[in-house]
Short mmCIF file of C-alpha atoms and ligand atoms in Angstrom, two decimals:
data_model
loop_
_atom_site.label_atom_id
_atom_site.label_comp_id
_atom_site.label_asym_id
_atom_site.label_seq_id
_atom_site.Cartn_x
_atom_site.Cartn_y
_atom_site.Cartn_z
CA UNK A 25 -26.88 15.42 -1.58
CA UNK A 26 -25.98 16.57 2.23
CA UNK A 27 -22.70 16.60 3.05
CA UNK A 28 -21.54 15.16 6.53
CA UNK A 29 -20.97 16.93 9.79
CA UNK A 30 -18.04 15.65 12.46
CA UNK A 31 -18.83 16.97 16.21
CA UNK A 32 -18.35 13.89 18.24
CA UNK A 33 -15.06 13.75 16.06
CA UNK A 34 -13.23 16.83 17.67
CA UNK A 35 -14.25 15.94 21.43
CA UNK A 36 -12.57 12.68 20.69
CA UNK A 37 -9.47 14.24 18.86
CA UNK A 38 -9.26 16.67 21.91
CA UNK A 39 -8.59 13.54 24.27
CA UNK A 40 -6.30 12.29 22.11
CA UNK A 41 -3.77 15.12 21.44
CA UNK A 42 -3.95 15.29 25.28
CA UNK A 43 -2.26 11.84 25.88
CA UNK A 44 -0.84 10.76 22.45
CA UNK A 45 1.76 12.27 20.56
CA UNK A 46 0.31 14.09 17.24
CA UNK A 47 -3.27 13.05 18.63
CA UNK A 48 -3.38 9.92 15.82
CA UNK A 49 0.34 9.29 14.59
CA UNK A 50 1.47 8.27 11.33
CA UNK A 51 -0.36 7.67 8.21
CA UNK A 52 -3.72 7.37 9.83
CA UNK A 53 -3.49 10.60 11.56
CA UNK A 54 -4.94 13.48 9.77
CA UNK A 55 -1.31 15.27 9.23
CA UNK A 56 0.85 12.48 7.64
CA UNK A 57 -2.22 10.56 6.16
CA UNK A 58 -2.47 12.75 2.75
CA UNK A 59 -6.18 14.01 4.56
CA UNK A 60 -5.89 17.63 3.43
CA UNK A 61 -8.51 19.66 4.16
CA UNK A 62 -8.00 18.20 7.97
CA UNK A 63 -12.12 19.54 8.31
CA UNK A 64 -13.27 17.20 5.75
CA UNK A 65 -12.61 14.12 7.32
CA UNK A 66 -13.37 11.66 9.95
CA UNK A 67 -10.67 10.79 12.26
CA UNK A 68 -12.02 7.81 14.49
CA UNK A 69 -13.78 4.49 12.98
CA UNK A 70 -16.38 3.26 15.60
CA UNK A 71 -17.47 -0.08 13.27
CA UNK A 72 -16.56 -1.43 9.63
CA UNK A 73 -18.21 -4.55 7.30
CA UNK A 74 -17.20 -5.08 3.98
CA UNK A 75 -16.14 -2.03 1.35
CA UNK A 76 -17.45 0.59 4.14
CA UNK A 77 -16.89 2.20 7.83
CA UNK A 78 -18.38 4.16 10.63
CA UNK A 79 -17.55 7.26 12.18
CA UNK A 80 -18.55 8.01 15.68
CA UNK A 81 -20.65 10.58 14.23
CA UNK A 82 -22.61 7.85 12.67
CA UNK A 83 -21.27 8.97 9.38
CA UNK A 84 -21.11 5.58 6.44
CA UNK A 85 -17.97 6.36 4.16
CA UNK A 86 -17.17 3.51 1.47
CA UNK A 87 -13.47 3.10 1.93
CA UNK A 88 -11.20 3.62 -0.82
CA UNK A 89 -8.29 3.83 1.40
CA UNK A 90 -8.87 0.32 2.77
CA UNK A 91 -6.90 0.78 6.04
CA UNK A 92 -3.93 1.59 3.81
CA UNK A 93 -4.56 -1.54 1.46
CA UNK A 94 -4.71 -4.14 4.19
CA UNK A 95 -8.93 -4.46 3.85
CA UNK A 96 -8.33 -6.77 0.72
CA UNK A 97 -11.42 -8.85 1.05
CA UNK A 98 -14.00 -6.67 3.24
CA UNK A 99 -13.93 -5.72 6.39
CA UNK A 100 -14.79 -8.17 8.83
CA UNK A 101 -14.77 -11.05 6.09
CA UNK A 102 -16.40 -14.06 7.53
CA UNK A 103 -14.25 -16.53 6.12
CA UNK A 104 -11.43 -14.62 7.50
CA UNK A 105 -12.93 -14.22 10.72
CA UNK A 106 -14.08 -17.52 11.11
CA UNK A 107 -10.15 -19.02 10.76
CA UNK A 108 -9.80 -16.43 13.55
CA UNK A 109 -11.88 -17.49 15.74
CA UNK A 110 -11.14 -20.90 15.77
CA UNK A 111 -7.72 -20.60 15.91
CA UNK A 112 -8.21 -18.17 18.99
CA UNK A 113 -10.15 -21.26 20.83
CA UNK A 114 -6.44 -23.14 20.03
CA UNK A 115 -3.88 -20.78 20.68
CA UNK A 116 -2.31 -17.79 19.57
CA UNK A 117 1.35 -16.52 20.96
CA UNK A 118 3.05 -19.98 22.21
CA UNK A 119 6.12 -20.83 23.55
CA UNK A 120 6.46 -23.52 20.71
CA UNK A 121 4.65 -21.80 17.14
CA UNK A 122 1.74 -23.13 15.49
CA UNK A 123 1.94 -25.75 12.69
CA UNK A 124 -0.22 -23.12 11.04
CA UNK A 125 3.19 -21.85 10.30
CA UNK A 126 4.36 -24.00 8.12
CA UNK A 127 0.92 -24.46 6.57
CA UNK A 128 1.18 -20.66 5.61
CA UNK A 129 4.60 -20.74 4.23
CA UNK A 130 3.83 -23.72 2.31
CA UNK A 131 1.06 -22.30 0.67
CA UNK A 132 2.93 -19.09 0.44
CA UNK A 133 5.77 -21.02 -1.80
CA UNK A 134 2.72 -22.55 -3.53
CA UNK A 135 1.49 -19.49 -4.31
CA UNK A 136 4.47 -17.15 -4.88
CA UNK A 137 6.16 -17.83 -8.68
CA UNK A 138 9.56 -17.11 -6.99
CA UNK A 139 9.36 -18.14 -3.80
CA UNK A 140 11.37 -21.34 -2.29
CA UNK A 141 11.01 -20.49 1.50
CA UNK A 142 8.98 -17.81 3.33
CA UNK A 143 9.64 -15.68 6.72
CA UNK A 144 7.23 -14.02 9.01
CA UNK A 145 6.99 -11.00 10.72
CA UNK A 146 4.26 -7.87 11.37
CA UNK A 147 5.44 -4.68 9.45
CA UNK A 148 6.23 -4.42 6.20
CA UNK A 149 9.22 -2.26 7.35
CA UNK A 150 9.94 -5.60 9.13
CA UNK A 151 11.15 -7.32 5.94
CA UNK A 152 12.24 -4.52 3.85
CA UNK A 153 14.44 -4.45 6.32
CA UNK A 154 15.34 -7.93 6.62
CA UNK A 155 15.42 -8.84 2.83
CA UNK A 156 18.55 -5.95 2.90
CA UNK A 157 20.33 -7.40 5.94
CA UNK A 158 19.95 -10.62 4.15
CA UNK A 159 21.44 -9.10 1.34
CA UNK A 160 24.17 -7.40 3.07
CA UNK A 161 24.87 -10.79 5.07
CA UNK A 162 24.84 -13.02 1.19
CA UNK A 163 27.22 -10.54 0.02
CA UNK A 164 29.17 -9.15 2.46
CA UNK A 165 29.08 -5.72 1.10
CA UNK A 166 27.97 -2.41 2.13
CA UNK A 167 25.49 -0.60 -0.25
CA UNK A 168 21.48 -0.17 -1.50
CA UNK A 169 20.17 1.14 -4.24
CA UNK A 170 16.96 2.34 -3.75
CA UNK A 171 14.47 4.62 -6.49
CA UNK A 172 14.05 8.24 -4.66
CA UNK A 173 10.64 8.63 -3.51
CA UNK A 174 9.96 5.02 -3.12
CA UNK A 175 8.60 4.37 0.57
CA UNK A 176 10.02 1.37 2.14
CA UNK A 177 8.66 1.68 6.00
CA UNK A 178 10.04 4.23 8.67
CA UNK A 179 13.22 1.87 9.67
CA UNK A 180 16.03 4.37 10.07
CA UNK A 181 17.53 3.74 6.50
CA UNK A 182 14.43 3.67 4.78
CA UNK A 183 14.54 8.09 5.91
CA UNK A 184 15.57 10.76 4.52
CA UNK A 185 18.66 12.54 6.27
CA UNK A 186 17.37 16.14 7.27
CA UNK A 187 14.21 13.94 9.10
CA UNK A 188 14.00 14.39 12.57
CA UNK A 189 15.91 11.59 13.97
CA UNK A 190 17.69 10.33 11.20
CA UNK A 191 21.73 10.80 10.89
CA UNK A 192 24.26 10.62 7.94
CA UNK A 193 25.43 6.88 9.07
CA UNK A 194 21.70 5.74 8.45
CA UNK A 195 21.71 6.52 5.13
CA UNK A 196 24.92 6.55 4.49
CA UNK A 197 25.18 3.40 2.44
CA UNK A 198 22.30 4.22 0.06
CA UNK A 199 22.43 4.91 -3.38
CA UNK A 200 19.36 7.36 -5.12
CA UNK A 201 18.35 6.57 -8.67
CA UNK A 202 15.54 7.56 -10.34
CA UNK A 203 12.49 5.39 -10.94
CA UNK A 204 12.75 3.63 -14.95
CA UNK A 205 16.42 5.05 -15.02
CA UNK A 206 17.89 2.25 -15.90
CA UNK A 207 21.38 3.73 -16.75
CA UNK A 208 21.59 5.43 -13.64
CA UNK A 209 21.70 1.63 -11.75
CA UNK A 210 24.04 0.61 -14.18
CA UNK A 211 26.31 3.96 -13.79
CA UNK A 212 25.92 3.33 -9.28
CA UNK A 213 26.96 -0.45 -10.00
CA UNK A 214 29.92 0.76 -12.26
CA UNK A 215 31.26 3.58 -9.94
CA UNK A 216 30.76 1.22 -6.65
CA UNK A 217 32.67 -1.73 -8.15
CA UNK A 218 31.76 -4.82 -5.76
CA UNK A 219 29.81 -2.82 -3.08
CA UNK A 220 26.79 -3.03 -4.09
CA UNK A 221 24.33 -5.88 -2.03
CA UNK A 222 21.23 -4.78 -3.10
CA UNK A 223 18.52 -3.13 -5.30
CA UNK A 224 15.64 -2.92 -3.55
CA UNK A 225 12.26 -1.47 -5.30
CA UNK A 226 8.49 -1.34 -5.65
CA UNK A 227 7.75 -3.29 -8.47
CA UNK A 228 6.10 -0.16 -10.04
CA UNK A 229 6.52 3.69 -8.92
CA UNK A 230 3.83 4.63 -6.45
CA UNK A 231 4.78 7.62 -5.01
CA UNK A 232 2.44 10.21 -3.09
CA UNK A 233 1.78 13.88 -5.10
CA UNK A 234 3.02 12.00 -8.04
CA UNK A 235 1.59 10.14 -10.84
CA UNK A 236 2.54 6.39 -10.51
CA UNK A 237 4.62 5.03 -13.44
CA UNK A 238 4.77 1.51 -14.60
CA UNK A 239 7.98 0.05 -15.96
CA UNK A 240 9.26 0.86 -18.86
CA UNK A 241 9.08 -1.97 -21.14
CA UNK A 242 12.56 -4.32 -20.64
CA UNK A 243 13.29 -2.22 -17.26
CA UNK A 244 13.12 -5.05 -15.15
CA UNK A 245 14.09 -7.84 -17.39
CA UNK A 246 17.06 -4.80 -17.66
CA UNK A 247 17.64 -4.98 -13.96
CA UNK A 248 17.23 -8.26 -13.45
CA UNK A 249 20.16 -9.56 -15.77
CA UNK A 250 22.46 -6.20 -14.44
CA UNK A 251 21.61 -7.69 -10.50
CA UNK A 252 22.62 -11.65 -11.77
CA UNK A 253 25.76 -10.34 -13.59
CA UNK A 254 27.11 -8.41 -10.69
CA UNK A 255 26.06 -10.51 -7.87
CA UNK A 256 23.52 -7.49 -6.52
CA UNK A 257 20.31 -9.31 -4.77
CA UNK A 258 17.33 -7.98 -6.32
CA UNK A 259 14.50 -7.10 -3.51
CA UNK A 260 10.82 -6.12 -4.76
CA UNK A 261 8.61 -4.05 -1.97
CA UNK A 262 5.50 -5.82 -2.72
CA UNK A 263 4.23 -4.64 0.18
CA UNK A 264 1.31 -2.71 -1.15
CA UNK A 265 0.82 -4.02 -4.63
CA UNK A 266 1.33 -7.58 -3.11
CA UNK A 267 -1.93 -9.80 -4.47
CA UNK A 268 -3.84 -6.80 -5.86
CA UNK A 269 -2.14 -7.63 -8.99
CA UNK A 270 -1.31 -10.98 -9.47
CA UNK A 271 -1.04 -13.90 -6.75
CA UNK A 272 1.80 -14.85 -7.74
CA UNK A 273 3.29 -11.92 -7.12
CA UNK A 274 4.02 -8.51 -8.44
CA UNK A 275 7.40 -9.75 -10.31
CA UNK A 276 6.18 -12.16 -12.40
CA UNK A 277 3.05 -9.82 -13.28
CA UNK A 278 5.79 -7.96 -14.87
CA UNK A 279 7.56 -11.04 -16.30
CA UNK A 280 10.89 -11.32 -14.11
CA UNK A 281 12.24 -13.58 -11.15
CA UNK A 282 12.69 -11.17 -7.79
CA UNK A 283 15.39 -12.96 -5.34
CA UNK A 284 13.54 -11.58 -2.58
CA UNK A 285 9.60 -10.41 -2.17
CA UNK A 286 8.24 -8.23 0.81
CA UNK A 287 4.21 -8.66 1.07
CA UNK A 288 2.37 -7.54 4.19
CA UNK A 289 -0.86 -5.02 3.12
CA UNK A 290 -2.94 -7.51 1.11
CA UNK A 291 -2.17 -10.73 3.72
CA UNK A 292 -3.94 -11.42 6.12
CA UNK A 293 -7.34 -8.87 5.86
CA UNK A 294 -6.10 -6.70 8.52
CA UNK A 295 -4.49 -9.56 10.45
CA UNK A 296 -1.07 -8.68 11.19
CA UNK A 297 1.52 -10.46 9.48
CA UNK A 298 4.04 -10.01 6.71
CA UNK A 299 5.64 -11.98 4.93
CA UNK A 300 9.47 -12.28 3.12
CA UNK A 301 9.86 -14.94 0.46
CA UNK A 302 13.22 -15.96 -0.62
CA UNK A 303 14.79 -18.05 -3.23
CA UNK A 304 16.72 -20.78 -2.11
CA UNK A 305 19.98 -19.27 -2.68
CA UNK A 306 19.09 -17.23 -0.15
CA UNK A 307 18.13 -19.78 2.42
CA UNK A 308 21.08 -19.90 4.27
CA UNK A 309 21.77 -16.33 4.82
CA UNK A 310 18.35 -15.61 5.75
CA UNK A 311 18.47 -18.36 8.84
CA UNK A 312 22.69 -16.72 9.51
CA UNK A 313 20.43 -13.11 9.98
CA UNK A 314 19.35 -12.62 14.05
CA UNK A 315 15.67 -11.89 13.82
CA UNK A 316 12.58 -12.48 15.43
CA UNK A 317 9.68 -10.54 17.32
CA UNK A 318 7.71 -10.95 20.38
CA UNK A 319 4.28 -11.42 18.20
CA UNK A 320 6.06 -12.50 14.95
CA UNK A 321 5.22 -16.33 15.42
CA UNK A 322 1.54 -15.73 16.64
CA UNK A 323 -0.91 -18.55 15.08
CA UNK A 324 -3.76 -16.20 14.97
CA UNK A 325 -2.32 -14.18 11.92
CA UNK A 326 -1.12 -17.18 10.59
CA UNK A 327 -4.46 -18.61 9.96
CA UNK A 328 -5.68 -15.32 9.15
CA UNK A 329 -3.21 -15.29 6.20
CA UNK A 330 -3.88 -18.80 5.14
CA UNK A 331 -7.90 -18.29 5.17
CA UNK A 332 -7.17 -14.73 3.30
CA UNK A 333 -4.99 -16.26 0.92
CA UNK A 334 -7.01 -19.44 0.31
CA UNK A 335 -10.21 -17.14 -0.22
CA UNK A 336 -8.48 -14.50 -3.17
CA UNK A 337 -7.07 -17.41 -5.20
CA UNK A 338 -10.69 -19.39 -5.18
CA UNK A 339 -12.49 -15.79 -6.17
CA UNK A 340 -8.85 -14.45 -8.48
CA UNK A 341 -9.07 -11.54 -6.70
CA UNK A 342 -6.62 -9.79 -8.03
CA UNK A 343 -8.58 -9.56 -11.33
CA UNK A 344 -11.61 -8.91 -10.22
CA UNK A 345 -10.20 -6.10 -8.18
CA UNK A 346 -8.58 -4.99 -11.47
CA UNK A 347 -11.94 -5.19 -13.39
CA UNK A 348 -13.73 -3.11 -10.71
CA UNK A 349 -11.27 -0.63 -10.51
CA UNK A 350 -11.03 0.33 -14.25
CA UNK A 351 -15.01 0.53 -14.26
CA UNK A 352 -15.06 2.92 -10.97
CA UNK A 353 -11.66 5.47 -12.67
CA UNK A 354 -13.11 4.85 -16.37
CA UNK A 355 -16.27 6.44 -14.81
CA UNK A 356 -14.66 8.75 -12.81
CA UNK A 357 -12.36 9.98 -14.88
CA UNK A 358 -15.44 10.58 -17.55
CA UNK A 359 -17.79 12.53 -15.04
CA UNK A 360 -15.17 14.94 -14.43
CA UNK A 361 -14.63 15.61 -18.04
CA UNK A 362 -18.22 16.16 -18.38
CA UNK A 363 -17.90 19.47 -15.79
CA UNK A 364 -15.11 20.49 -17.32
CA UNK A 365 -12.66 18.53 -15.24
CA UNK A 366 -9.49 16.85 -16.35
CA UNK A 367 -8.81 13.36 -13.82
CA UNK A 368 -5.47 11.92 -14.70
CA UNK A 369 -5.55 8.05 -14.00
CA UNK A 370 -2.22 6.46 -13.25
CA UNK A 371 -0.86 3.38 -11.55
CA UNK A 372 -2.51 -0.11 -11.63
CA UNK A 373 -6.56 0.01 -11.35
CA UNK A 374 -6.95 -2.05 -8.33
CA UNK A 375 -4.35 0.62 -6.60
CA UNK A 376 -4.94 4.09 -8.44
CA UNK A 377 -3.69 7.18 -8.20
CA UNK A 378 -5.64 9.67 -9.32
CA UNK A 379 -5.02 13.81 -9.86
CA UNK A 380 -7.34 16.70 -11.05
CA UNK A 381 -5.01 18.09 -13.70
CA UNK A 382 -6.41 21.29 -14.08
CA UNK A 383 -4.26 23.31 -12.14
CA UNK A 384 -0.94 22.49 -10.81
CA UNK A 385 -1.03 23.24 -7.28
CA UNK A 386 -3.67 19.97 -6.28
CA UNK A 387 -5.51 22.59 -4.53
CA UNK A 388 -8.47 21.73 -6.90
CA UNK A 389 -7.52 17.97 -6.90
CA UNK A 390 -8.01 18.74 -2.99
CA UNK A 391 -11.35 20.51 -3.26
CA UNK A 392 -12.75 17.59 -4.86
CA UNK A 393 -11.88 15.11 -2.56
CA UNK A 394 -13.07 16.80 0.61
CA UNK A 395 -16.49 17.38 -1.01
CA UNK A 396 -16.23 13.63 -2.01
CA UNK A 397 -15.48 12.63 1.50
CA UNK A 398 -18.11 15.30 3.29
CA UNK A 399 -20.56 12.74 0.98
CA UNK A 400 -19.23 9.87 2.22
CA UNK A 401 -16.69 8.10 -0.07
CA UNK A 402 -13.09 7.96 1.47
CA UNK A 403 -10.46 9.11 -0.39
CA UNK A 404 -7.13 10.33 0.46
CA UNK A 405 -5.60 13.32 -1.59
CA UNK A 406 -2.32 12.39 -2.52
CA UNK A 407 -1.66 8.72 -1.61
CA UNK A 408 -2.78 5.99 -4.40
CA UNK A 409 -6.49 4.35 -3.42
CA UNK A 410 -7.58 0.73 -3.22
CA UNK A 411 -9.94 -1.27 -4.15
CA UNK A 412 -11.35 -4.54 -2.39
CA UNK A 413 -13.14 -7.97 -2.86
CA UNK A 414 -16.33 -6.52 -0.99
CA UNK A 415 -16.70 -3.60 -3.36
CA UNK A 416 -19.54 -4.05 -6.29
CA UNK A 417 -20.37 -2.43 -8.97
CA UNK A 418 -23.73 -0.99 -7.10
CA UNK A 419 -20.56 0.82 -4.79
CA UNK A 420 -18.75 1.82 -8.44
CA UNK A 421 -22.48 3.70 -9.22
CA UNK A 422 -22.70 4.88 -5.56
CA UNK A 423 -19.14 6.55 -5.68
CA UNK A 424 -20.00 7.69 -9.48
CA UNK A 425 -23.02 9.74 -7.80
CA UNK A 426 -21.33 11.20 -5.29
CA UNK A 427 -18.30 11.68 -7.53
CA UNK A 428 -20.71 13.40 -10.05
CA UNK A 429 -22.25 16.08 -6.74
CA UNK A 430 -18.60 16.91 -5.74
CA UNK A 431 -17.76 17.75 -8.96
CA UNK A 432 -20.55 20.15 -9.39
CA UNK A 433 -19.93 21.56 -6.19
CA UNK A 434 -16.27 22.35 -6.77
CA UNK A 435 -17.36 24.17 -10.43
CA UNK A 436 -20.54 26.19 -8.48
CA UNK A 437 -16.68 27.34 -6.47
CA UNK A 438 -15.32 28.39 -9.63
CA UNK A 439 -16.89 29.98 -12.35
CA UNK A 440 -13.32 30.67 -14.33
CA UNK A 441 -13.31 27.03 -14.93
CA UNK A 442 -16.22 28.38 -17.64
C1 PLP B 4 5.69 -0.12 -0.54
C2 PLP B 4 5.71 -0.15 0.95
N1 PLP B 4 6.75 -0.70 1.57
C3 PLP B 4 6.82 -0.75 2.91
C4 PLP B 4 5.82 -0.24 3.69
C5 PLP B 4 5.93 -0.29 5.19
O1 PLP B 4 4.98 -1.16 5.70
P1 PLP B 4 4.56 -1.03 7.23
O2 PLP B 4 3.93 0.31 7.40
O3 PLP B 4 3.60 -2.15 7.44
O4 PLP B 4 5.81 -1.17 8.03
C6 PLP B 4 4.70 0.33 3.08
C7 PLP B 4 3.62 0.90 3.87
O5 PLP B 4 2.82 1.67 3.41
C8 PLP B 4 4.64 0.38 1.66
O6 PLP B 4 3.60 0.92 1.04
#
């Protein structure tokens, strides 16, 4: 199989680091984007349809990173695209919003088990962010507990203190448990009688360099009874699992009533908006909260979301996403074992994380990758993949075949493996 070559890539990257900070920032650049070897991959897309992109070396990669989980139906999905358009032709950022607003949220509380009302805005981090102030503003008090090594967005108090930029009164009002430590939320709420606003989570662990870990069976239902007794609002981060495992949301996949729901990845297809549902208890202190955006209101992503929406419920996306995802890490977990290789699967199938478990360091888990991605199937080291809508099972066989070359390629590297 030949492996890929990247020259128009580092002329491009050369212009960049000239004029933009870090070259490409954040979690598509190279650095922060889990893309380890750097050499390995492309940096800049020039075209995408469906479950694959373009360099601008020409280079096809199928995309198991899928823009970071917002590709949820294909790139460049026509039904998607068509909502688009038309609502382009109408209007987009208004003085006076859209009715497509209220379309979305109604189909949003429609859609969303817990959900009485919804708010819009871009970023995730947007409404992490707001579903605490909310809290803070229901309760009056002070304090967050939040599962270390969650990832929340890059809001101030969402950081780390030590990060460049952050300071102890950021953070200074969170609380660090550990992820299924149920006593340890219990022990916070009992040492910060009446402080406590809000517990704010993923709905399962998906940490990068780590294996992702479901709940622990009664953790939520655990939580959730803890959060009603002590008047703590309970905030899921559905941001990334949002609608690749259940429409109607990542709390009642696992059986329990969230007060408050962040989605954004999975919404729109790329479109930007994100979403906070609420329950109505929370109505009023969510309208008491000042916050709004210049683009946050913008019809375009509204109808985006609605056509996005619309199309995953008609073709349950979330299951078939599911489905396709335990074929493609069934089989890949199988071809390594076959050269000797032991894949560890973990986290939900239509969002895997994945880990050669050989040797400890990942530098083999590494190894792999790039020689997957030099072959053309996308896949970041240590960040959980995605699947999407667009992806077949013709791609599952594809990525199986080049899965199957990498692996032989990495053993040729190491005889010791025997
Ligand atoms: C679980 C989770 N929460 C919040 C965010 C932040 O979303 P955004 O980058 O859109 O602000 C992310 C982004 O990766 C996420 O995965």
């Amino acid at each position: 199989m030949e492996t890929y070559s990247y020259n128009k890539r580092d002329e491009y990257f050369k212009r960049a680091v000239k004029v933009i900070p870090g070259g490409i920032y954040g979690h598509l650049g190279p650095a922060s984007g889990c893309y380890i070897p750097a050499n390995a991959y492309p940096f800049f897309s020039e075209r995408a349809k469906g479950a694959y992109f373009w360099d601008v070396d020409g280079n096809r990669f199928i995309d198991y990173m899928c823009a970071y989980g917002p590709n949820v139906l294909g790139y460049n999905d026509e039904e998607v695209d068509a909502a688009v358009e038309k609502q382009m032709k109408e209007g987009n950022c208004v003085t006076a919003p859209s009715t497509k607003m209220i379309d979305l949220a109604e189909l949003m509380v429609d859609t969303v088990a817990m959900a009485d009302w919804a708010f819009f805005a871009k970023n995730g981090g947007d409404v992490t962010s707001f579903a605490v102030m909310i809290a803070k503003a229901a309760t009056g008090r002070k304090k967050t507990i939040m599962v270390k090594g969650g990832y929340h967005g890059v809001a101030p108090w969402t950081q780390k203190l030590g990060y460049p930029g952050i300071i102890d009164e950021d953070v200074s009002n969170n609380i660090y448990v550990e992820w299924n430590k149920f006593e340890q939320i219990e022990r916070a709420v009992a040492e910060n009688p009446g402080q406590i606003a809000c517990f704010i989570a993923t709905p399962y662990h998906h940490p990068i360099f780590t294996d992702n870990a479901m709940p622990e069976k009664d953790y939520w239902q655990k939580v959730r009874k803890l959060c009603t007794d002590k008047g703590i609002v309970l905030a899921i981060d559905d941001v990334r699992c949002g609608f690749r495992l259940d429409m109607a949301g990542s709390d009642h996949y696992f059986g329990f009533k969230a007060d408050l729901m962040c989605f954004c990845k999975a919404l729109a297809n790329g479109w930007n908006v994100s979403a906070l549902c609420g329950i109505d208890a929370l109505k009023d202190a969510a309208s008491s909260v000042m916050y709004t955006g210049s683009y946050w209101l913008s019809a375009v992503p509204f109808a985006a979301a609605i056509a996005c929406l619309t199309k995953l419920k008609k073709i349950n996306g979330p299951e078939y996403m599911l489905n396709l995802g335990k074929k493609l890490t069934d089989g890949l977990r199988d071809i390594g074992k076959s050269h000797g290789f032991d894949l560890v699967i973990s986290g939900a199938p239509s969002l895997w994380y994945m880990r050669i478990a050989n040797d400890d360091s990942l530098m083999l888990h590494q190894e792999w990758v790039a020689e997957c991605v030099r072959r053309g199937a996308f896949f970041a080291n240590h960040h959980n993949l995605f699947i999407n809508c667009a992806m077949t099972e013709e791609d599952i066989k594809y990525t199986h075949g080049i899965a199957d070359d990498a692996f032989k390629a990495v053993k040729k590297r190491h005889p010791e493996l025997g």
